[in-house]
PDB file of C-alpha atoms in Angstrom:
ATOM      1  CA  MET A   1     -80.834   4.656 -19.534  1.00  0.00           C
ATOM      2  CA  LEU A   2     -81.430   1.120 -20.819  1.00  0.00           C
ATOM      3  CA  PHE A   3     -81.882   0.550 -24.553  1.00  0.00           C
ATOM      4  CA  SER A   4     -85.474  -0.391 -25.478  1.00  0.00           C
ATOM      5  CA  PRO A   5     -85.812  -1.320 -29.158  1.00  0.00           C
ATOM      6  CA  THR A   6     -89.239  -0.676 -30.667  1.00  0.00           C
ATOM      7  CA  SER A   7     -88.820  -2.763 -33.809  1.00  0.00           C
ATOM      8  CA  LEU A   8     -87.005  -5.808 -35.142  1.00  0.00           C
ATOM      9  CA  THR A   9     -84.950  -3.661 -37.491  1.00  0.00           C
ATOM     10  CA  GLU A  10     -83.566  -1.653 -34.621  1.00  0.00           C
ATOM     11  CA  CYS A  11     -82.757  -4.835 -32.754  1.00  0.00           C
ATOM     12  CA  VAL A  12     -80.791  -6.203 -35.719  1.00  0.00           C
ATOM     13  CA  ARG A  13     -78.924  -2.941 -36.136  1.00  0.00           C
ATOM     14  CA  GLU A  14     -78.091  -2.882 -32.483  1.00  0.00           C
ATOM     15  CA  TRP A  15     -76.855  -6.458 -32.613  1.00  0.00           C
ATOM     16  CA  GLU A  16     -74.560  -5.597 -35.506  1.00  0.00           C
ATOM     17  CA  ASP A  17     -73.154  -2.680 -33.510  1.00  0.00           C
ATOM     18  CA  LEU A  18     -72.544  -4.957 -30.568  1.00  0.00           C
ATOM     19  CA  GLU A  19     -70.764  -7.441 -32.814  1.00  0.00           C
ATOM     20  CA  LYS A  20     -68.496  -4.709 -34.187  1.00  0.00           C
ATOM     21  CA  ASN A  21     -67.712  -3.505 -30.667  1.00  0.00           C
ATOM     22  CA  TYR A  22     -66.948  -7.063 -29.623  1.00  0.00           C
ATOM     23  CA  GLN A  23     -64.463  -7.406 -32.474  1.00  0.00           C
ATOM     24  CA  GLN A  24     -62.818  -4.167 -31.438  1.00  0.00           C
ATOM     25  CA  ILE A  25     -62.630  -5.413 -27.851  1.00  0.00           C
ATOM     26  CA  GLN A  26     -61.009  -8.635 -29.052  1.00  0.00           C
ATOM     27  CA  ASP A  27     -58.465  -6.685 -31.091  1.00  0.00           C
ATOM     28  CA  THR A  28     -57.758  -4.426 -28.148  1.00  0.00           C
ATOM     29  CA  HIS A  29     -57.384  -7.402 -25.823  1.00  0.00           C
ATOM     30  CA  ARG A  30     -55.055  -9.114 -28.296  1.00  0.00           C
ATOM     31  CA  LEU A  31     -52.929  -5.948 -28.480  1.00  0.00           C
ATOM     32  CA  TYR A  32     -53.002  -5.715 -24.682  1.00  0.00           C
ATOM     33  CA  LYS A  33     -51.715  -9.289 -24.321  1.00  0.00           C
ATOM     34  CA  GLN A  34     -48.970  -8.583 -26.875  1.00  0.00           C
ATOM     35  CA  LYS A  35     -47.873  -5.418 -25.063  1.00  0.00           C
ATOM     36  CA  LEU A  36     -48.083  -7.203 -21.719  1.00  0.00           C
ATOM     37  CA  GLU A  37     -45.784  -9.925 -23.005  1.00  0.00           C
ATOM     38  CA  GLU A  38     -43.357  -7.289 -24.284  1.00  0.00           C
ATOM     39  CA  VAL A  39     -43.450  -5.473 -20.922  1.00  0.00           C
ATOM     40  CA  THR A  40     -42.859  -8.763 -19.104  1.00  0.00           C
ATOM     41  CA  LYS A  41     -39.882  -9.524 -21.324  1.00  0.00           C
ATOM     42  CA  LEU A  42     -38.481  -6.023 -20.763  1.00  0.00           C
ATOM     43  CA  GLN A  43     -39.045  -6.367 -17.032  1.00  0.00           C
ATOM     44  CA  ASN A  44     -37.230  -9.691 -16.941  1.00  0.00           C
ATOM     45  CA  SER A  45     -34.433  -8.229 -19.060  1.00  0.00           C
ATOM     46  CA  CYS A  46     -34.112  -5.224 -16.728  1.00  0.00           C
ATOM     47  CA  THR A  47     -34.123  -7.490 -13.671  1.00  0.00           C
ATOM     48  CA  SER A  48     -31.348  -9.637 -15.153  1.00  0.00           C
ATOM     49  CA  ALA A  49     -29.346  -6.557 -16.170  1.00  0.00           C
ATOM     50  CA  ILE A  50     -29.682  -5.097 -12.663  1.00  0.00           C
ATOM     51  CA  SER A  51     -28.555  -8.384 -11.132  1.00  0.00           C
ATOM     52  CA  ARG A  52     -25.521  -8.466 -13.425  1.00  0.00           C
ATOM     53  CA  GLN A  53     -24.735  -4.845 -12.592  1.00  0.00           C
ATOM     54  CA  ARG A  54     -24.952  -5.527  -8.865  1.00  0.00           C
ATOM     55  CA  LYS A  55     -22.670  -8.535  -9.226  1.00  0.00           C
ATOM     56  CA  LYS A  56     -20.123  -6.559 -11.261  1.00  0.00           C
ATOM     57  CA  LEU A  57     -20.349  -3.639  -8.834  1.00  0.00           C
ATOM     58  CA  LYS A  58     -19.697  -5.987  -5.925  1.00  0.00           C
ATOM     59  CA  GLU A  59     -16.715  -7.499  -7.736  1.00  0.00           C
ATOM     60  CA  LEU A  60     -15.424  -4.017  -8.581  1.00  0.00           C
ATOM     61  CA  THR A  61     -15.829  -2.919  -4.957  1.00  0.00           C
ATOM     62  CA  VAL A  62     -13.803  -5.912  -3.793  1.00  0.00           C
ATOM     63  CA  SER A  63     -11.143  -5.196  -6.429  1.00  0.00           C
ATOM     64  CA  LEU A  64     -10.943  -1.516  -5.467  1.00  0.00           C
ATOM     65  CA  ARG A  65     -10.709  -2.444  -1.788  1.00  0.00           C
ATOM     66  CA  GLU A  66      -7.858  -4.846  -2.570  1.00  0.00           C
ATOM     67  CA  LEU A  67      -6.246  -2.152  -4.771  1.00  0.00           C
ATOM     68  CA  TYR A  68      -6.497   0.387  -1.950  1.00  0.00           C
ATOM     69  CA  LEU A  69      -5.216  -2.052   0.647  1.00  0.00           C
ATOM     70  CA  SER A  70      -2.274  -2.887  -1.600  1.00  0.00           C
ATOM     71  CA  LEU A  71      -1.433   0.825  -1.714  1.00  0.00           C
ATOM     72  CA  VAL A  72      -1.790   1.191   2.050  1.00  0.00           C
ATOM     73  CA  LEU A  73      -0.326  -2.087   3.268  1.00  0.00           C
ATOM     74  CA  GLY A  74       1.789  -3.150   0.354  1.00  0.00           C
ATOM     75  CA  ASN A  75       1.673  -6.525  -1.328  1.00  0.00           C
ATOM     76  CA  VAL A  76       1.907  -8.558   1.855  1.00  0.00           C
ATOM     77  CA  ASN A  77       0.043 -10.402   4.569  1.00  0.00           C
ATOM     78  CA  VAL A  78       0.138  -8.910   8.057  1.00  0.00           C
ATOM     79  CA  THR A  79       2.419 -11.690   9.297  1.00  0.00           C
ATOM     80  CA  LEU A  80       5.705 -12.078   7.428  1.00  0.00           C
ATOM     81  CA  LEU A  81       6.973 -15.621   7.686  1.00  0.00           C
ATOM     82  CA  ASN A  82      10.594 -15.392   6.528  1.00  0.00           C
ATOM     83  CA  LYS A  83      13.493 -12.984   6.243  1.00  0.00           C
ATOM     84  CA  GLN A  84      13.106 -12.598   2.496  1.00  0.00           C
ATOM     85  CA  ALA A  85       9.484 -11.491   2.878  1.00  0.00           C
ATOM     86  CA  LYS A  86      10.421  -9.104   5.679  1.00  0.00           C
ATOM     87  CA  PHE A  87      13.213  -7.569   3.654  1.00  0.00           C
ATOM     88  CA  ALA A  88      10.952  -7.263   0.589  1.00  0.00           C
ATOM     89  CA  TYR A  89       8.259  -5.497   2.607  1.00  0.00           C
ATOM     90  CA  LYS A  90      10.766  -3.196   4.298  1.00  0.00           C
ATOM     91  CA  ASP A  91      12.253  -2.345   0.912  1.00  0.00           C
ATOM     92  CA  GLU A  92       8.791  -1.708  -0.511  1.00  0.00           C
ATOM     93  CA  TYR A  93       8.019   0.509   2.491  1.00  0.00           C
ATOM     94  CA  GLU A  94      11.092   2.653   1.855  1.00  0.00           C
ATOM     95  CA  LYS A  95      10.329   2.933  -1.865  1.00  0.00           C
ATOM     96  CA  PHE A  96       6.733   3.885  -1.065  1.00  0.00           C
ATOM     97  CA  LYS A  97       7.982   6.735   1.129  1.00  0.00           C
ATOM     98  CA  LEU A  98      10.347   7.882  -1.603  1.00  0.00           C
ATOM     99  CA  VAL A  99       7.680   7.900  -4.327  1.00  0.00           C
ATOM    100  CA  VAL A 100       5.130   9.761  -2.200  1.00  0.00           C
ATOM    101  CA  THR A 101       7.802  12.203  -1.027  1.00  0.00           C
ATOM    102  CA  VAL A 102       8.586  13.089  -4.640  1.00  0.00           C
ATOM    103  CA  ILE A 103       4.857  13.522  -5.373  1.00  0.00           C
ATOM    104  CA  LEU A 104       4.442  15.746  -2.303  1.00  0.00           C
ATOM    105  CA  PHE A 105       7.432  17.817  -3.375  1.00  0.00           C
ATOM    106  CA  ILE A 106       5.951  18.372  -6.844  1.00  0.00           C
ATOM    107  CA  VAL A 107       2.467  19.205  -5.536  1.00  0.00           C
ATOM    108  CA  SER A 108       3.761  21.556  -2.842  1.00  0.00           C
ATOM    109  CA  PHE A 109       5.989  23.301  -5.403  1.00  0.00           C
ATOM    110  CA  THR A 110       2.969  23.718  -7.666  1.00  0.00           C
ATOM    111  CA  CYS A 111       0.853  25.140  -4.844  1.00  0.00           C
ATOM    112  CA  ARG A 112       3.610  27.492  -3.703  1.00  0.00           C
ATOM    113  CA  PHE A 113       4.875  28.917  -6.964  1.00  0.00           C
ATOM    114  CA  LEU A 114       2.458  28.119  -9.803  1.00  0.00           C
ATOM    115  CA  PHE A 115      -1.174  28.040  -8.663  1.00  0.00           C
ATOM    116  CA  SER A 116      -2.950  29.461  -5.621  1.00  0.00           C
ATOM    117  CA  TYR A 117      -6.311  27.698  -5.488  1.00  0.00           C
ATOM    118  CA  ARG A 118      -7.995  26.514  -2.299  1.00  0.00           C
ATOM    119  CA  ALA A 119      -9.186  23.355  -4.085  1.00  0.00           C
ATOM    120  CA  LEU A 120      -5.599  22.464  -5.041  1.00  0.00           C
ATOM    121  CA  ASP A 121      -4.482  23.193  -1.484  1.00  0.00           C
ATOM    122  CA  ALA A 122      -7.196  20.855  -0.188  1.00  0.00           C
ATOM    123  CA  LEU A 123      -5.978  18.126  -2.528  1.00  0.00           C
ATOM    124  CA  PHE A 124      -2.454  18.577  -1.160  1.00  0.00           C
ATOM    125  CA  TYR A 125      -3.678  18.410   2.461  1.00  0.00           C
ATOM    126  CA  PHE A 126      -5.737  15.310   1.695  1.00  0.00           C
ATOM    127  CA  LEU A 127      -2.658  13.662   0.186  1.00  0.00           C
ATOM    128  CA  LEU A 128      -0.743  14.447   3.380  1.00  0.00           C
ATOM    129  CA  VAL A 129      -3.497  12.919   5.527  1.00  0.00           C
ATOM    130  CA  TRP A 130      -3.565   9.777   3.395  1.00  0.00           C
ATOM    131  CA  TYR A 131       0.239   9.500   3.400  1.00  0.00           C
ATOM    132  CA  TYR A 132       0.647   9.752   7.175  1.00  0.00           C
ATOM    133  CA  CYS A 133      -2.293   7.399   7.812  1.00  0.00           C
ATOM    134  CA  THR A 134      -0.690   4.893   5.473  1.00  0.00           C
ATOM    135  CA  LEU A 135       2.649   5.228   7.246  1.00  0.00           C
ATOM    136  CA  THR A 136       1.084   4.471  10.624  1.00  0.00           C
ATOM    137  CA  ILE A 137      -0.561   1.313   9.244  1.00  0.00           C
ATOM    138  CA  ARG A 138       2.583   0.078   7.516  1.00  0.00           C
ATOM    139  CA  GLU A 139       4.730   0.815  10.547  1.00  0.00           C
ATOM    140  CA  SER A 140       2.323  -1.156  12.729  1.00  0.00           C
ATOM    141  CA  ILE A 141       2.920  -4.136  10.439  1.00  0.00           C
ATOM    142  CA  LEU A 142       6.680  -3.599  10.633  1.00  0.00           C
ATOM    143  CA  ILE A 143       6.570  -3.445  14.443  1.00  0.00           C
ATOM    144  CA  THR A 144       4.440  -6.599  14.530  1.00  0.00           C
ATOM    145  CA  ASN A 145       7.123  -8.341  12.520  1.00  0.00           C
ATOM    146  CA  GLY A 146      10.012  -7.277  14.736  1.00  0.00           C
ATOM    147  CA  SER A 147      11.009  -3.827  13.511  1.00  0.00           C
ATOM    148  CA  ARG A 148      12.504  -1.615  16.217  1.00  0.00           C
ATOM    149  CA  ILE A 149      10.885   1.723  15.397  1.00  0.00           C
ATOM    150  CA  LYS A 150      11.167   4.328  18.132  1.00  0.00           C
ATOM    151  CA  GLY A 151       7.805   5.149  19.665  1.00  0.00           C
ATOM    152  CA  TRP A 152       8.122   8.869  19.008  1.00  0.00           C
ATOM    153  CA  TRP A 153       8.344   8.462  15.244  1.00  0.00           C
ATOM    154  CA  VAL A 154       5.086   6.502  15.228  1.00  0.00           C
ATOM    155  CA  PHE A 155       3.422   9.146  17.397  1.00  0.00           C
ATOM    156  CA  HIS A 156       4.927  11.815  15.138  1.00  0.00           C
ATOM    157  CA  HIS A 157       2.960  10.432  12.203  1.00  0.00           C
ATOM    158  CA  TYR A 158      -0.271  10.493  14.217  1.00  0.00           C
ATOM    159  CA  VAL A 159       0.320  14.159  15.073  1.00  0.00           C
ATOM    160  CA  SER A 160       1.183  14.923  11.448  1.00  0.00           C
ATOM    161  CA  THR A 161      -2.034  13.220  10.338  1.00  0.00           C
ATOM    162  CA  PHE A 162      -4.018  15.374  12.774  1.00  0.00           C
ATOM    163  CA  LEU A 163      -2.217  18.533  11.673  1.00  0.00           C
ATOM    164  CA  SER A 164      -2.836  17.837   7.981  1.00  0.00           C
ATOM    165  CA  GLY A 165      -6.492  17.082   8.708  1.00  0.00           C
ATOM    166  CA  VAL A 166      -6.884  20.401  10.533  1.00  0.00           C
ATOM    167  CA  MET A 167      -5.306  22.234   7.594  1.00  0.00           C
ATOM    168  CA  LEU A 168      -7.774  20.463   5.312  1.00  0.00           C
ATOM    169  CA  THR A 169     -10.708  21.822   7.333  1.00  0.00           C
ATOM    170  CA  TRP A 170      -9.316  25.386   7.660  1.00  0.00           C
ATOM    171  CA  PRO A 171     -11.702  27.600   5.656  1.00  0.00           C
ATOM    172  CA  GLU A 172     -10.570  30.185   3.144  1.00  0.00           C
ATOM    173  CA  GLY A 173      -9.995  33.553   4.797  1.00  0.00           C
ATOM    174  CA  VAL A 174      -7.506  36.223   5.790  1.00  0.00           C
ATOM    175  CA  LEU A 175      -5.787  34.119   8.453  1.00  0.00           C
ATOM    176  CA  TYR A 176      -5.570  31.087   6.164  1.00  0.00           C
ATOM    177  CA  GLN A 177      -3.855  33.200   3.509  1.00  0.00           C
ATOM    178  CA  MET A 178      -1.501  34.618   6.144  1.00  0.00           C
ATOM    179  CA  PHE A 179      -0.216  31.130   7.014  1.00  0.00           C
ATOM    180  CA  ARG A 180      -0.706  29.300   3.686  1.00  0.00           C
ATOM    181  CA  ASN A 181       2.614  30.138   2.015  1.00  0.00           C
ATOM    182  CA  GLN A 182       4.564  29.479   5.215  1.00  0.00           C
ATOM    183  CA  PHE A 183       2.979  26.044   5.622  1.00  0.00           C
ATOM    184  CA  ILE A 184       3.474  25.019   1.996  1.00  0.00           C
ATOM    185  CA  SER A 185       7.068  26.292   2.014  1.00  0.00           C
ATOM    186  CA  TYR A 186       7.716  24.215   5.123  1.00  0.00           C
ATOM    187  CA  SER A 187       6.128  21.177   3.466  1.00  0.00           C
ATOM    188  CA  LEU A 188       8.335  21.715   0.432  1.00  0.00           C
ATOM    189  CA  TYR A 189      11.428  21.790   2.637  1.00  0.00           C
ATOM    190  CA  GLN A 190      10.240  18.781   4.619  1.00  0.00           C
ATOM    191  CA  SER A 191       9.909  16.745   1.417  1.00  0.00           C
ATOM    192  CA  PHE A 192      13.474  17.705   0.522  1.00  0.00           C
ATOM    193  CA  VAL A 193      14.763  16.611   3.949  1.00  0.00           C
ATOM    194  CA  GLN A 194      12.832  13.332   3.756  1.00  0.00           C
ATOM    195  CA  PHE A 195      14.458  12.734   0.394  1.00  0.00           C
ATOM    196  CA  LEU A 196      17.903  13.201   2.009  1.00  0.00           C
ATOM    197  CA  GLN A 197      16.923  10.966   4.915  1.00  0.00           C
ATOM    198  CA  TYR A 198      15.844   8.214   2.569  1.00  0.00           C
ATOM    199  CA  TYR A 199      19.207   8.053   0.823  1.00  0.00           C
ATOM    200  CA  TYR A 200      21.186   8.326   4.050  1.00  0.00           C
ATOM    201  CA  GLN A 201      19.172   5.670   5.858  1.00  0.00           C
ATOM    202  CA  SER A 202      18.874   3.276   2.931  1.00  0.00           C
ATOM    203  CA  GLY A 203      22.616   3.588   2.295  1.00  0.00           C
ATOM    204  CA  CYS A 204      23.434   2.760   5.920  1.00  0.00           C
ATOM    205  CA  LEU A 205      20.998  -0.139   6.083  1.00  0.00           C
ATOM    206  CA  TYR A 206      22.118  -1.737   2.846  1.00  0.00           C
ATOM    207  CA  ARG A 207      25.785  -1.430   3.756  1.00  0.00           C
ATOM    208  CA  LEU A 208      25.225  -2.878   7.221  1.00  0.00           C
ATOM    209  CA  ARG A 209      22.998  -5.618   5.872  1.00  0.00           C
ATOM    210  CA  THR A 210      25.681  -6.491   3.355  1.00  0.00           C
ATOM    211  CA  LEU A 211      28.157  -6.745   6.215  1.00  0.00           C
ATOM    212  CA  GLY A 212      25.669  -8.959   8.075  1.00  0.00           C
ATOM    213  CA  GLU A 213      25.508  -6.615  11.062  1.00  0.00           C
ATOM    214  CA  ARG A 214      21.892  -5.477  10.963  1.00  0.00           C
ATOM    215  CA  HIS A 215      18.435  -6.789  11.642  1.00  0.00           C
ATOM    216  CA  THR A 216      16.497  -7.025   8.385  1.00  0.00           C
ATOM    217  CA  MET A 217      13.558  -5.001   9.695  1.00  0.00           C
ATOM    218  CA  ASP A 218      15.439  -2.140  11.380  1.00  0.00           C
ATOM    219  CA  LEU A 219      14.423   1.396  10.482  1.00  0.00           C
ATOM    220  CA  THR A 220      16.725   3.375  12.728  1.00  0.00           C
ATOM    221  CA  VAL A 221      20.468   3.226  12.658  1.00  0.00           C
ATOM    222  CA  GLU A 222      21.366   1.666  15.981  1.00  0.00           C
ATOM    223  CA  GLY A 223      24.706  -0.036  16.503  1.00  0.00           C
ATOM    224  CA  PHE A 224      26.295   3.033  14.926  1.00  0.00           C
ATOM    225  CA  GLN A 225      29.496   2.735  12.898  1.00  0.00           C
ATOM    226  CA  SER A 226      32.191   5.403  12.645  1.00  0.00           C
ATOM    227  CA  TRP A 227      31.847   5.749   8.867  1.00  0.00           C
ATOM    228  CA  MET A 228      28.219   6.832   9.350  1.00  0.00           C
ATOM    229  CA  TRP A 229      29.262  10.138  10.929  1.00  0.00           C
ATOM    230  CA  ARG A 230      30.147  11.606   7.562  1.00  0.00           C
ATOM    231  CA  GLY A 231      26.597  11.234   6.329  1.00  0.00           C
ATOM    232  CA  LEU A 232      24.981  12.108   9.643  1.00  0.00           C
ATOM    233  CA  THR A 233      26.939  15.317  10.173  1.00  0.00           C
ATOM    234  CA  PHE A 234      25.834  16.368   6.687  1.00  0.00           C
ATOM    235  CA  LEU A 235      22.191  15.550   7.462  1.00  0.00           C
ATOM    236  CA  LEU A 236      21.895  16.994  10.990  1.00  0.00           C
ATOM    237  CA  PRO A 237      21.879  20.716  10.037  1.00  0.00           C
ATOM    238  CA  PHE A 238      18.956  20.091   7.672  1.00  0.00           C
ATOM    239  CA  LEU A 239      17.101  18.167  10.395  1.00  0.00           C
ATOM    240  CA  PHE A 240      17.604  20.813  13.069  1.00  0.00           C
ATOM    241  CA  PHE A 241      16.679  23.604  10.667  1.00  0.00           C
ATOM    242  CA  GLY A 242      13.411  21.772   9.984  1.00  0.00           C
ATOM    243  CA  HIS A 243      12.794  21.354  13.715  1.00  0.00           C
ATOM    244  CA  PHE A 244      13.243  25.070  14.376  1.00  0.00           C
ATOM    245  CA  TRP A 245      11.010  25.836  11.407  1.00  0.00           C
ATOM    246  CA  GLN A 246       8.334  23.825  13.228  1.00  0.00           C
ATOM    247  CA  LEU A 247       8.932  26.013  16.285  1.00  0.00           C
ATOM    248  CA  TYR A 248       8.633  29.109  14.104  1.00  0.00           C
ATOM    249  CA  ASN A 249       5.348  27.814  12.652  1.00  0.00           C
ATOM    250  CA  GLY A 250       3.975  27.183  16.133  1.00  0.00           C
ATOM    251  CA  LEU A 251       4.934  30.669  17.391  1.00  0.00           C
ATOM    252  CA  THR A 252       3.493  32.267  14.251  1.00  0.00           C
ATOM    253  CA  LEU A 253       0.181  30.496  14.776  1.00  0.00           C
ATOM    254  CA  PHE A 254       0.070  31.437  18.473  1.00  0.00           C
ATOM    255  CA  ARG A 255       0.588  35.108  17.511  1.00  0.00           C
ATOM    256  CA  MET A 256      -2.154  34.789  14.876  1.00  0.00           C
ATOM    257  CA  SER A 257      -4.531  33.344  17.496  1.00  0.00           C
ATOM    258  CA  GLN A 258      -4.224  36.616  19.453  1.00  0.00           C
ATOM    259  CA  LEU A 259      -5.456  38.732  16.550  1.00  0.00           C
ATOM    260  CA  PRO A 260      -8.950  40.244  16.939  1.00  0.00           C
ATOM    261  CA  GLN A 261     -10.113  38.774  13.613  1.00  0.00           C
ATOM    262  CA  CYS A 262      -9.104  35.241  14.610  1.00  0.00           C
ATOM    263  CA  LYS A 263     -12.287  33.145  14.779  1.00  0.00           C
ATOM    264  CA  GLU A 264     -11.041  29.809  13.417  1.00  0.00           C
ATOM    265  CA  TRP A 265     -10.213  27.078  15.927  1.00  0.00           C
ATOM    266  CA  GLN A 266      -7.752  25.631  13.409  1.00  0.00           C
ATOM    267  CA  VAL A 267      -5.188  28.353  14.212  1.00  0.00           C
ATOM    268  CA  LEU A 268      -4.641  27.283  17.818  1.00  0.00           C
ATOM    269  CA  MET A 269      -4.846  23.547  17.029  1.00  0.00           C
ATOM    270  CA  CYS A 270      -2.166  23.824  14.343  1.00  0.00           C
ATOM    271  CA  GLY A 271       0.000  25.885  16.692  1.00  0.00           C
ATOM    272  CA  CYS A 272      -0.222  23.248  19.430  1.00  0.00           C
ATOM    273  CA  SER A 273       0.526  20.472  16.908  1.00  0.00           C
ATOM    274  CA  TYR A 274       3.664  22.226  15.682  1.00  0.00           C
ATOM    275  CA  MET A 275       4.922  22.743  19.224  1.00  0.00           C
ATOM    276  CA  VAL A 276       4.442  19.040  19.973  1.00  0.00           C
ATOM    277  CA  LEU A 277       6.279  18.147  16.751  1.00  0.00           C
ATOM    278  CA  PHE A 278       9.142  20.519  17.543  1.00  0.00           C
ATOM    279  CA  LEU A 279       9.662  19.278  21.099  1.00  0.00           C
ATOM    280  CA  GLY A 280       9.395  15.611  20.149  1.00  0.00           C
ATOM    281  CA  ASN A 281      11.613  15.828  17.069  1.00  0.00           C
ATOM    282  CA  PHE A 282      14.237  18.067  18.648  1.00  0.00           C
ATOM    283  CA  LEU A 283      14.594  16.082  21.879  1.00  0.00           C
ATOM    284  CA  THR A 284      14.487  12.698  20.138  1.00  0.00           C
ATOM    285  CA  THR A 285      17.101  13.758  17.583  1.00  0.00           C
ATOM    286  CA  LEU A 286      19.361  15.050  20.349  1.00  0.00           C
ATOM    287  CA  ALA A 287      18.975  11.780  22.265  1.00  0.00           C
ATOM    288  CA  VAL A 288      19.747   9.694  19.180  1.00  0.00           C
ATOM    289  CA  VAL A 289      22.815  11.789  18.292  1.00  0.00           C
ATOM    290  CA  TYR A 290      24.100  11.592  21.861  1.00  0.00           C
ATOM    291  CA  GLN A 291      23.640   7.819  21.878  1.00  0.00           C
ATOM    292  CA  LYS A 292      25.441   7.413  18.551  1.00  0.00           C
ATOM    293  CA  TYR A 293      28.226   9.709  19.694  1.00  0.00           C
ATOM    294  CA  ARG A 294      28.810   7.664  22.844  1.00  0.00           C
ATOM    295  CA  ASN A 295      28.716   4.410  20.889  1.00  0.00           C
ATOM    296  CA  ASN A 296      31.197   5.798  18.380  1.00  0.00           C
ATOM    297  CA  GLN A 297      33.491   7.101  21.118  1.00  0.00           C
ATOM    298  CA  GLY A 298      33.438   3.737  22.862  1.00  0.00           C
ATOM    299  CA  LYS A 299      34.353   1.885  19.692  1.00  0.00           C
ATOM    300  CA  SER A 300      37.131   4.391  18.973  1.00  0.00           C
ATOM    301  CA  LYS A 301      38.656   3.775  22.402  1.00  0.00           C
ATOM    302  CA  ILE A 302      38.528   0.031  21.872  1.00  0.00           C
ATOM    303  CA  LEU A 303      40.319   0.385  18.547  1.00  0.00           C
TER     304      LEU A 303
END
């Protein structure tokens, strides 16, 4: 309803009220402009902070990627240009295997004898997956740069990666607990054998390299020397015992797959993986030993 003053006095009073309201509107508008300026400043500050955060996050992502690649590939370009770089990378590769082998030994010992938690088991399996994946990448670089790695050992690491990944996905249950201690005990023994292999192989390579008889990127001991038999005959029983343990694991898993309560696909997949590992390792080791034996016999006849 519109205001309709009936006297001059009412009109004056109404005018005064309007003037007061106008002053209040001006004060409110002034406060609004002040708050708007503050909000604009805060908005600009937030926008700048977000931009800085995104830039730092991008830089951190690049740094972490380079950190991860340095762990996987080592401190090297894919193409090694000289013998010193090749030897340095090969030496770093061997030390990487030694360090991770020690870590795997400690973790598997902890899982086997100290703590029995599925989360800790999963961490151990994930470490195995990462380790074997890293080995395949590093060995590809070594092969690219002239290393004479036998094809089976590269394939062996792919199978081991698959096996560890399947163990990682195996859910907690009766069948998992039936095989858990056997698998971790085998892993513990495997770490021990890899530790022996490292010292045998590195000793042979460094001695041969000192004598100037070896290729700087070789991983296997070809061109066998008679003095190597002492170390190899000590190492072979441990290797063959590990191979037959793989056979035992495969047979155990195949028997478990026949149980009525077996519902997990991981049981049969792990069994097949262990059989492939046993056949490949056993036959390849026999072939290598036979080759070294013939080479050694031939050199003995010549002497």
